[in-house]
Amino acid sequence: MKSAFKSLMLGSALTAAVALSAVAPAMAQTVQPVQMMQPAPSLNLSAYGEVKAAPDMATISFGVQTEATTAQEAMRDNATRMTQVMAALRRAGIAERDVQTSGLNLSAQYDYVQNEPPKLRGYQAVNRVTVIINDLTKVGTTADAVVSAGVNQIDGISFGLKDPTVAENQARQMAVRALQAKAQLYAQSLNVQLAGIRNLSEGGGYSPAPQPQFAARAMALESRDSTPVAAGELTVRIDITGVYDIAR
């Protein structure tokens, strides 16, 4: 019995050893070093296109400021003058949809004397309006009309385009041509071939150009001529970035 038991144990040990020797090469074959993929060589370039365009609309922001000893009186006086301003805008041919209240403020006004507590002087009311003018020939006359009606603050004027699509598309075409030319120049200088463009992104675009602010007092109404306003030109710019693959 002992001899049979020893033979059985020896046989089992030999079987386990054979099994392990068969598994070991398989395990060795499955553990392989990871091969890192090298990124394809590429050119990352940027370019832009600019187009000059004459504006066809203007935006003016102005306000009516009033002061009185009480808040109610300041608001009432302001409302009276603003009503006159709105009527002047209608007479100037400005549509109601092109007039928008952009701010309404009421604040207490104090006098300050050194070593004394602030003394209430009264209240100040300010009503601000933004007006879109679609006929540039009416910009000066509209400004004069609202000042005559009671406007005593003009915050600024800006010119823009009603539809910038045409100018933007022209700028896009110029930007793409500039990007292509730059990519070809780099490829020739590096003595490589371009395989195609992998990615293209766009930035920039049209935005109205604000003009310097001017005060209402600068709009003298002593002459019959309207306030001169020069629209100038707008710059529409499109910025693009492209990634070109280089042929291996």
mmCIF file of C-alpha atoms in Angstrom:
data_model
loop_
_atom_site.group_PDB
_atom_site.id
_atom_site.type_symbol
_atom_site.label_atom_id
_atom_site.label_comp_id
_atom_site.label_asym_id
_atom_site.label_seq_id
_atom_site.Cartn_x
_atom_site.Cartn_y
_atom_site.Cartn_z
ATOM 1 C CA MET A 1 0.000 0.000 0.000
ATOM 2 C CA LYS A 2 2.811 2.392 0.914
ATOM 3 C CA SER A 3 4.500 1.713 -2.428
ATOM 4 C CA ALA A 4 1.277 2.398 -4.313
ATOM 5 C CA PHE A 5 0.671 5.609 -2.327
ATOM 6 C CA LYS A 6 4.185 6.878 -3.103
ATOM 7 C CA SER A 7 3.721 6.108 -6.783
ATOM 8 C CA LEU A 8 0.443 8.029 -6.770
ATOM 9 C CA MET A 9 2.029 11.065 -5.110
ATOM 10 C CA LEU A 10 4.960 11.009 -7.530
ATOM 11 C CA GLY A 11 2.612 10.797 -10.481
ATOM 12 C CA SER A 12 0.592 13.779 -9.275
ATOM 13 C CA ALA A 13 3.717 15.852 -8.756
ATOM 14 C CA LEU A 14 4.956 15.050 -12.251
ATOM 15 C CA THR A 15 1.566 15.978 -13.715
ATOM 16 C CA ALA A 16 1.568 19.369 -11.897
ATOM 17 C CA ALA A 17 5.121 20.079 -13.066
ATOM 18 C CA VAL A 18 4.211 19.313 -16.670
ATOM 19 C CA ALA A 19 1.159 21.558 -16.420
ATOM 20 C CA LEU A 20 3.168 24.471 -15.015
ATOM 21 C CA SER A 21 5.828 24.069 -17.688
ATOM 22 C CA ALA A 22 3.125 24.280 -20.336
ATOM 23 C CA VAL A 23 1.507 27.398 -18.799
ATOM 24 C CA ALA A 24 4.758 29.304 -18.250
ATOM 25 C CA PRO A 25 5.621 29.827 -21.964
ATOM 26 C CA ALA A 26 2.023 30.876 -22.660
ATOM 27 C CA MET A 27 2.173 33.476 -19.889
ATOM 28 C CA ALA A 28 5.527 34.674 -21.145
ATOM 29 C CA GLN A 29 4.069 35.121 -24.608
ATOM 30 C CA THR A 30 1.075 37.223 -23.448
ATOM 31 C CA VAL A 31 3.127 39.817 -21.493
ATOM 32 C CA GLN A 32 4.528 41.964 -24.269
ATOM 33 C CA PRO A 33 5.908 45.531 -23.992
ATOM 34 C CA VAL A 34 3.346 48.190 -25.016
ATOM 35 C CA GLN A 35 4.237 49.852 -28.260
ATOM 36 C CA MET A 36 3.560 53.634 -28.040
ATOM 37 C CA MET A 37 2.015 55.061 -31.190
ATOM 38 C CA GLN A 38 3.927 58.072 -32.424
ATOM 39 C CA PRO A 39 1.653 60.961 -33.451
ATOM 40 C CA ALA A 40 1.622 61.751 -37.125
ATOM 41 C CA PRO A 41 3.741 64.786 -38.010
ATOM 42 C CA SER A 42 1.631 67.853 -38.644
ATOM 43 C CA LEU A 43 1.660 71.619 -39.132
ATOM 44 C CA ASN A 44 -0.454 73.782 -36.801
ATOM 45 C CA LEU A 45 -0.937 77.155 -38.495
ATOM 46 C CA SER A 46 -3.139 80.221 -38.205
ATOM 47 C CA ALA A 47 -4.198 82.995 -40.572
ATOM 48 C CA TYR A 48 -6.810 85.710 -40.893
ATOM 49 C CA GLY A 49 -8.814 87.626 -43.448
ATOM 50 C CA GLU A 50 -9.974 91.227 -43.186
ATOM 51 C CA VAL A 51 -12.608 93.102 -45.162
ATOM 52 C CA LYS A 52 -13.455 96.787 -44.995
ATOM 53 C CA ALA A 53 -17.171 97.611 -45.141
ATOM 54 C CA ALA A 54 -19.171 100.806 -45.014
ATOM 55 C CA PRO A 55 -21.641 100.801 -42.088
ATOM 56 C CA ASP A 56 -25.347 101.064 -42.824
ATOM 57 C CA MET A 57 -26.727 101.621 -39.306
ATOM 58 C CA ALA A 58 -25.876 103.539 -36.149
ATOM 59 C CA THR A 59 -26.687 103.140 -32.461
ATOM 60 C CA ILE A 60 -26.875 106.128 -30.112
ATOM 61 C CA SER A 61 -27.179 105.921 -26.326
ATOM 62 C CA PHE A 62 -28.410 108.986 -24.472
ATOM 63 C CA GLY A 63 -30.181 109.951 -21.289
ATOM 64 C CA VAL A 64 -32.240 112.517 -19.434
ATOM 65 C CA GLN A 65 -31.005 113.524 -15.989
ATOM 66 C CA THR A 66 -33.137 115.557 -13.575
ATOM 67 C CA GLU A 67 -32.733 116.652 -9.970
ATOM 68 C CA ALA A 68 -35.298 117.784 -7.401
ATOM 69 C CA THR A 69 -35.710 118.043 -3.649
ATOM 70 C CA THR A 70 -37.941 114.950 -3.515
ATOM 71 C CA ALA A 71 -37.737 111.614 -5.280
ATOM 72 C CA GLN A 72 -41.277 111.970 -6.644
ATOM 73 C CA GLU A 73 -40.529 115.364 -8.161
ATOM 74 C CA ALA A 74 -37.281 114.160 -9.727
ATOM 75 C CA MET A 75 -39.055 111.200 -11.348
ATOM 76 C CA ARG A 76 -41.977 113.335 -12.498
ATOM 77 C CA ASP A 77 -39.731 115.912 -14.147
ATOM 78 C CA ASN A 78 -37.730 113.157 -15.778
ATOM 79 C CA ALA A 79 -40.850 111.479 -17.140
ATOM 80 C CA THR A 80 -42.078 114.778 -18.603
ATOM 81 C CA ARG A 81 -38.825 115.431 -20.444
ATOM 82 C CA MET A 82 -38.474 111.826 -21.603
ATOM 83 C CA THR A 83 -41.997 111.952 -23.059
ATOM 84 C CA GLN A 84 -40.911 114.960 -25.101
ATOM 85 C CA VAL A 85 -37.812 113.075 -26.251
ATOM 86 C CA MET A 86 -39.877 110.085 -27.393
ATOM 87 C CA ALA A 87 -42.146 112.390 -29.367
ATOM 88 C CA ALA A 88 -39.100 113.976 -31.009
ATOM 89 C CA LEU A 89 -37.845 110.535 -32.030
ATOM 90 C CA ARG A 90 -41.163 109.712 -33.664
ATOM 91 C CA ARG A 91 -41.089 113.013 -35.568
ATOM 92 C CA ALA A 92 -37.563 112.153 -36.725
ATOM 93 C CA GLY A 93 -38.885 108.943 -38.275
ATOM 94 C CA ILE A 94 -37.493 106.486 -35.712
ATOM 95 C CA ALA A 95 -39.687 103.377 -35.348
ATOM 96 C CA GLU A 96 -40.783 102.319 -31.858
ATOM 97 C CA ARG A 97 -39.059 98.930 -32.259
ATOM 98 C CA ASP A 98 -35.735 100.760 -32.630
ATOM 99 C CA VAL A 99 -36.043 102.546 -29.263
ATOM 100 C CA GLN A 100 -35.195 100.683 -26.053
ATOM 101 C CA THR A 101 -34.859 101.836 -22.457
ATOM 102 C CA SER A 102 -31.396 100.768 -21.328
ATOM 103 C CA GLY A 103 -31.342 102.158 -17.785
ATOM 104 C CA LEU A 104 -33.489 103.832 -15.136
ATOM 105 C CA ASN A 105 -31.922 105.090 -11.938
ATOM 106 C CA LEU A 106 -32.956 107.151 -8.913
ATOM 107 C CA SER A 107 -30.391 108.115 -6.308
ATOM 108 C CA ALA A 108 -30.127 110.447 -3.306
ATOM 109 C CA GLN A 109 -27.699 113.351 -3.591
ATOM 110 C CA TYR A 110 -25.687 114.574 -0.613
ATOM 111 C CA ASP A 111 -23.484 117.562 0.159
ATOM 112 C CA TYR A 112 -20.294 116.711 2.008
ATOM 113 C CA VAL A 113 -18.534 119.106 4.355
ATOM 114 C CA GLN A 114 -15.434 118.158 6.276
ATOM 115 C CA ASN A 115 -16.069 117.088 9.862
ATOM 116 C CA GLU A 116 -19.838 117.232 9.320
ATOM 117 C CA PRO A 117 -22.334 114.495 8.520
ATOM 118 C CA PRO A 118 -23.557 114.321 4.893
ATOM 119 C CA LYS A 119 -26.528 116.584 4.189
ATOM 120 C CA LEU A 120 -29.276 115.446 1.828
ATOM 121 C CA ARG A 121 -29.505 117.868 -1.082
ATOM 122 C CA GLY A 122 -32.185 116.097 -3.088
ATOM 123 C CA TYR A 123 -32.661 113.269 -5.578
ATOM 124 C CA GLN A 124 -31.400 112.557 -9.056
ATOM 125 C CA ALA A 125 -33.292 110.574 -11.685
ATOM 126 C CA VAL A 126 -31.683 109.273 -14.877
ATOM 127 C CA ASN A 127 -33.450 107.558 -17.764
ATOM 128 C CA ARG A 128 -31.228 106.146 -20.509
ATOM 129 C CA VAL A 129 -32.355 105.079 -23.971
ATOM 130 C CA THR A 130 -30.629 103.271 -26.834
ATOM 131 C CA VAL A 131 -31.779 104.133 -30.345
ATOM 132 C CA ILE A 132 -31.006 102.312 -33.602
ATOM 133 C CA ILE A 133 -30.875 104.558 -36.672
ATOM 134 C CA ASN A 134 -31.148 102.688 -39.956
ATOM 135 C CA ASP A 135 -30.668 105.774 -42.142
ATOM 136 C CA LEU A 136 -27.219 107.237 -41.592
ATOM 137 C CA THR A 137 -28.282 110.550 -43.097
ATOM 138 C CA LYS A 138 -30.500 111.044 -40.029
ATOM 139 C CA VAL A 139 -27.877 110.485 -37.338
ATOM 140 C CA GLY A 140 -26.971 114.144 -36.862
ATOM 141 C CA THR A 141 -30.502 115.474 -37.122
ATOM 142 C CA THR A 142 -31.792 112.814 -34.701
ATOM 143 C CA ALA A 143 -29.138 113.722 -32.152
ATOM 144 C CA ASP A 144 -30.027 117.395 -32.486
ATOM 145 C CA ALA A 145 -33.739 116.626 -32.131
ATOM 146 C CA VAL A 146 -33.398 114.703 -28.856
ATOM 147 C CA VAL A 147 -31.109 117.347 -27.353
ATOM 148 C CA SER A 148 -33.670 120.021 -28.219
ATOM 149 C CA ALA A 149 -36.359 117.876 -26.580
ATOM 150 C CA GLY A 150 -34.519 117.579 -23.264
ATOM 151 C CA VAL A 151 -31.645 115.071 -23.544
ATOM 152 C CA ASN A 152 -28.669 116.285 -21.505
ATOM 153 C CA GLN A 153 -26.463 113.175 -21.642
ATOM 154 C CA ILE A 154 -25.154 111.396 -24.746
ATOM 155 C CA ASP A 155 -23.096 108.348 -23.844
ATOM 156 C CA GLY A 156 -21.789 107.416 -27.270
ATOM 157 C CA ILE A 157 -22.433 106.344 -30.825
ATOM 158 C CA SER A 158 -21.449 103.209 -32.714
ATOM 159 C CA PHE A 159 -21.808 102.147 -36.327
ATOM 160 C CA GLY A 160 -22.595 98.690 -37.601
ATOM 161 C CA LEU A 161 -23.903 96.427 -40.342
ATOM 162 C CA LYS A 162 -27.489 95.251 -40.562
ATOM 163 C CA ASP A 163 -26.328 91.993 -42.163
ATOM 164 C CA PRO A 164 -22.596 91.226 -41.906
ATOM 165 C CA THR A 165 -22.875 87.860 -43.707
ATOM 166 C CA VAL A 166 -21.418 88.996 -47.063
ATOM 167 C CA ALA A 167 -18.440 90.714 -45.458
ATOM 168 C CA GLU A 168 -17.807 87.770 -43.124
ATOM 169 C CA ASN A 169 -17.841 85.273 -46.001
ATOM 170 C CA GLN A 170 -15.379 87.392 -47.965
ATOM 171 C CA ALA A 171 -13.108 87.508 -44.916
ATOM 172 C CA ARG A 172 -13.403 83.715 -44.545
ATOM 173 C CA GLN A 173 -12.306 83.140 -48.136
ATOM 174 C CA MET A 174 -9.331 85.453 -47.661
ATOM 175 C CA ALA A 175 -8.400 83.666 -44.432
ATOM 176 C CA VAL A 176 -8.521 80.213 -46.046
ATOM 177 C CA ARG A 177 -6.406 81.357 -48.994
ATOM 178 C CA ALA A 178 -3.860 82.832 -46.599
ATOM 179 C CA LEU A 179 -3.789 79.613 -44.547
ATOM 180 C CA GLN A 180 -3.315 77.447 -47.640
ATOM 181 C CA ALA A 181 -0.484 79.654 -48.896
ATOM 182 C CA LYS A 182 1.233 79.524 -45.509
ATOM 183 C CA ALA A 183 0.914 75.725 -45.344
ATOM 184 C CA GLN A 184 2.420 75.340 -48.829
ATOM 185 C CA LEU A 185 5.278 77.674 -47.909
ATOM 186 C CA TYR A 186 6.126 75.636 -44.810
ATOM 187 C CA ALA A 187 5.907 72.365 -46.723
ATOM 188 C CA GLN A 188 8.287 73.612 -49.425
ATOM 189 C CA SER A 189 10.713 74.993 -46.860
ATOM 190 C CA LEU A 190 10.708 71.704 -44.921
ATOM 191 C CA ASN A 191 10.849 69.625 -48.128
ATOM 192 C CA VAL A 192 7.777 67.613 -47.146
ATOM 193 C CA GLN A 193 4.403 66.853 -48.705
ATOM 194 C CA LEU A 194 1.074 67.796 -47.175
ATOM 195 C CA ALA A 195 -1.367 64.908 -46.740
ATOM 196 C CA GLY A 196 -4.431 67.087 -46.156
ATOM 197 C CA ILE A 197 -6.038 69.202 -43.489
ATOM 198 C CA ARG A 198 -7.091 67.411 -40.300
ATOM 199 C CA ASN A 199 -8.812 70.195 -38.425
ATOM 200 C CA LEU A 200 -10.007 73.772 -39.018
ATOM 201 C CA SER A 201 -11.360 76.186 -36.408
ATOM 202 C CA GLU A 202 -12.628 79.740 -36.680
ATOM 203 C CA GLY A 203 -12.561 82.754 -34.411
ATOM 204 C CA GLY A 204 -13.261 86.466 -34.647
ATOM 205 C CA GLY A 205 -16.085 87.811 -36.758
ATOM 206 C CA TYR A 206 -18.068 91.000 -36.982
ATOM 207 C CA SER A 207 -18.547 93.271 -34.010
ATOM 208 C CA PRO A 208 -19.744 96.900 -34.106
ATOM 209 C CA ALA A 209 -16.952 99.388 -33.569
ATOM 210 C CA PRO A 210 -17.697 101.840 -30.741
ATOM 211 C CA GLN A 211 -16.849 105.470 -31.379
ATOM 212 C CA PRO A 212 -15.479 107.952 -28.840
ATOM 213 C CA GLN A 213 -18.081 109.288 -26.462
ATOM 214 C CA PHE A 214 -19.138 112.880 -26.703
ATOM 215 C CA ALA A 215 -21.179 115.148 -24.450
ATOM 216 C CA ALA A 216 -24.496 116.709 -25.295
ATOM 217 C CA ARG A 217 -23.090 120.173 -24.765
ATOM 218 C CA ALA A 218 -20.801 119.603 -27.753
ATOM 219 C CA MET A 219 -23.846 119.492 -30.012
ATOM 220 C CA ALA A 220 -24.351 123.207 -30.389
ATOM 221 C CA LEU A 221 -27.663 124.141 -31.929
ATOM 222 C CA GLU A 222 -26.707 127.713 -32.692
ATOM 223 C CA SER A 223 -26.654 127.053 -36.430
ATOM 224 C CA ARG A 224 -29.285 125.466 -38.640
ATOM 225 C CA ASP A 225 -26.869 122.767 -39.784
ATOM 226 C CA SER A 226 -27.214 119.396 -38.089
ATOM 227 C CA THR A 227 -24.397 117.927 -36.039
ATOM 228 C CA PRO A 228 -21.828 116.419 -38.449
ATOM 229 C CA VAL A 229 -21.308 112.681 -38.020
ATOM 230 C CA ALA A 230 -18.731 110.637 -39.950
ATOM 231 C CA ALA A 231 -19.462 106.919 -40.272
ATOM 232 C CA GLY A 232 -16.082 105.882 -41.664
ATOM 233 C CA GLU A 233 -15.435 102.180 -42.342
ATOM 234 C CA LEU A 234 -15.760 98.984 -40.357
ATOM 235 C CA THR A 235 -13.259 96.130 -40.279
ATOM 236 C CA VAL A 236 -14.666 92.605 -40.423
ATOM 237 C CA ARG A 237 -12.002 90.054 -39.446
ATOM 238 C CA ILE A 238 -12.079 86.255 -39.412
ATOM 239 C CA ASP A 239 -9.301 84.298 -37.661
ATOM 240 C CA ILE A 240 -8.789 80.616 -38.470
ATOM 241 C CA THR A 241 -6.476 77.854 -37.255
ATOM 242 C CA GLY A 242 -5.731 74.700 -39.237
ATOM 243 C CA VAL A 243 -3.843 71.456 -38.620
ATOM 244 C CA TYR A 244 -2.276 69.892 -41.742
ATOM 245 C CA ASP A 245 -1.001 66.320 -41.774
ATOM 246 C CA ILE A 246 2.418 65.716 -43.298
ATOM 247 C CA ALA A 247 2.787 62.700 -45.580
ATOM 248 C CA ARG A 248 5.171 60.060 -44.214
#
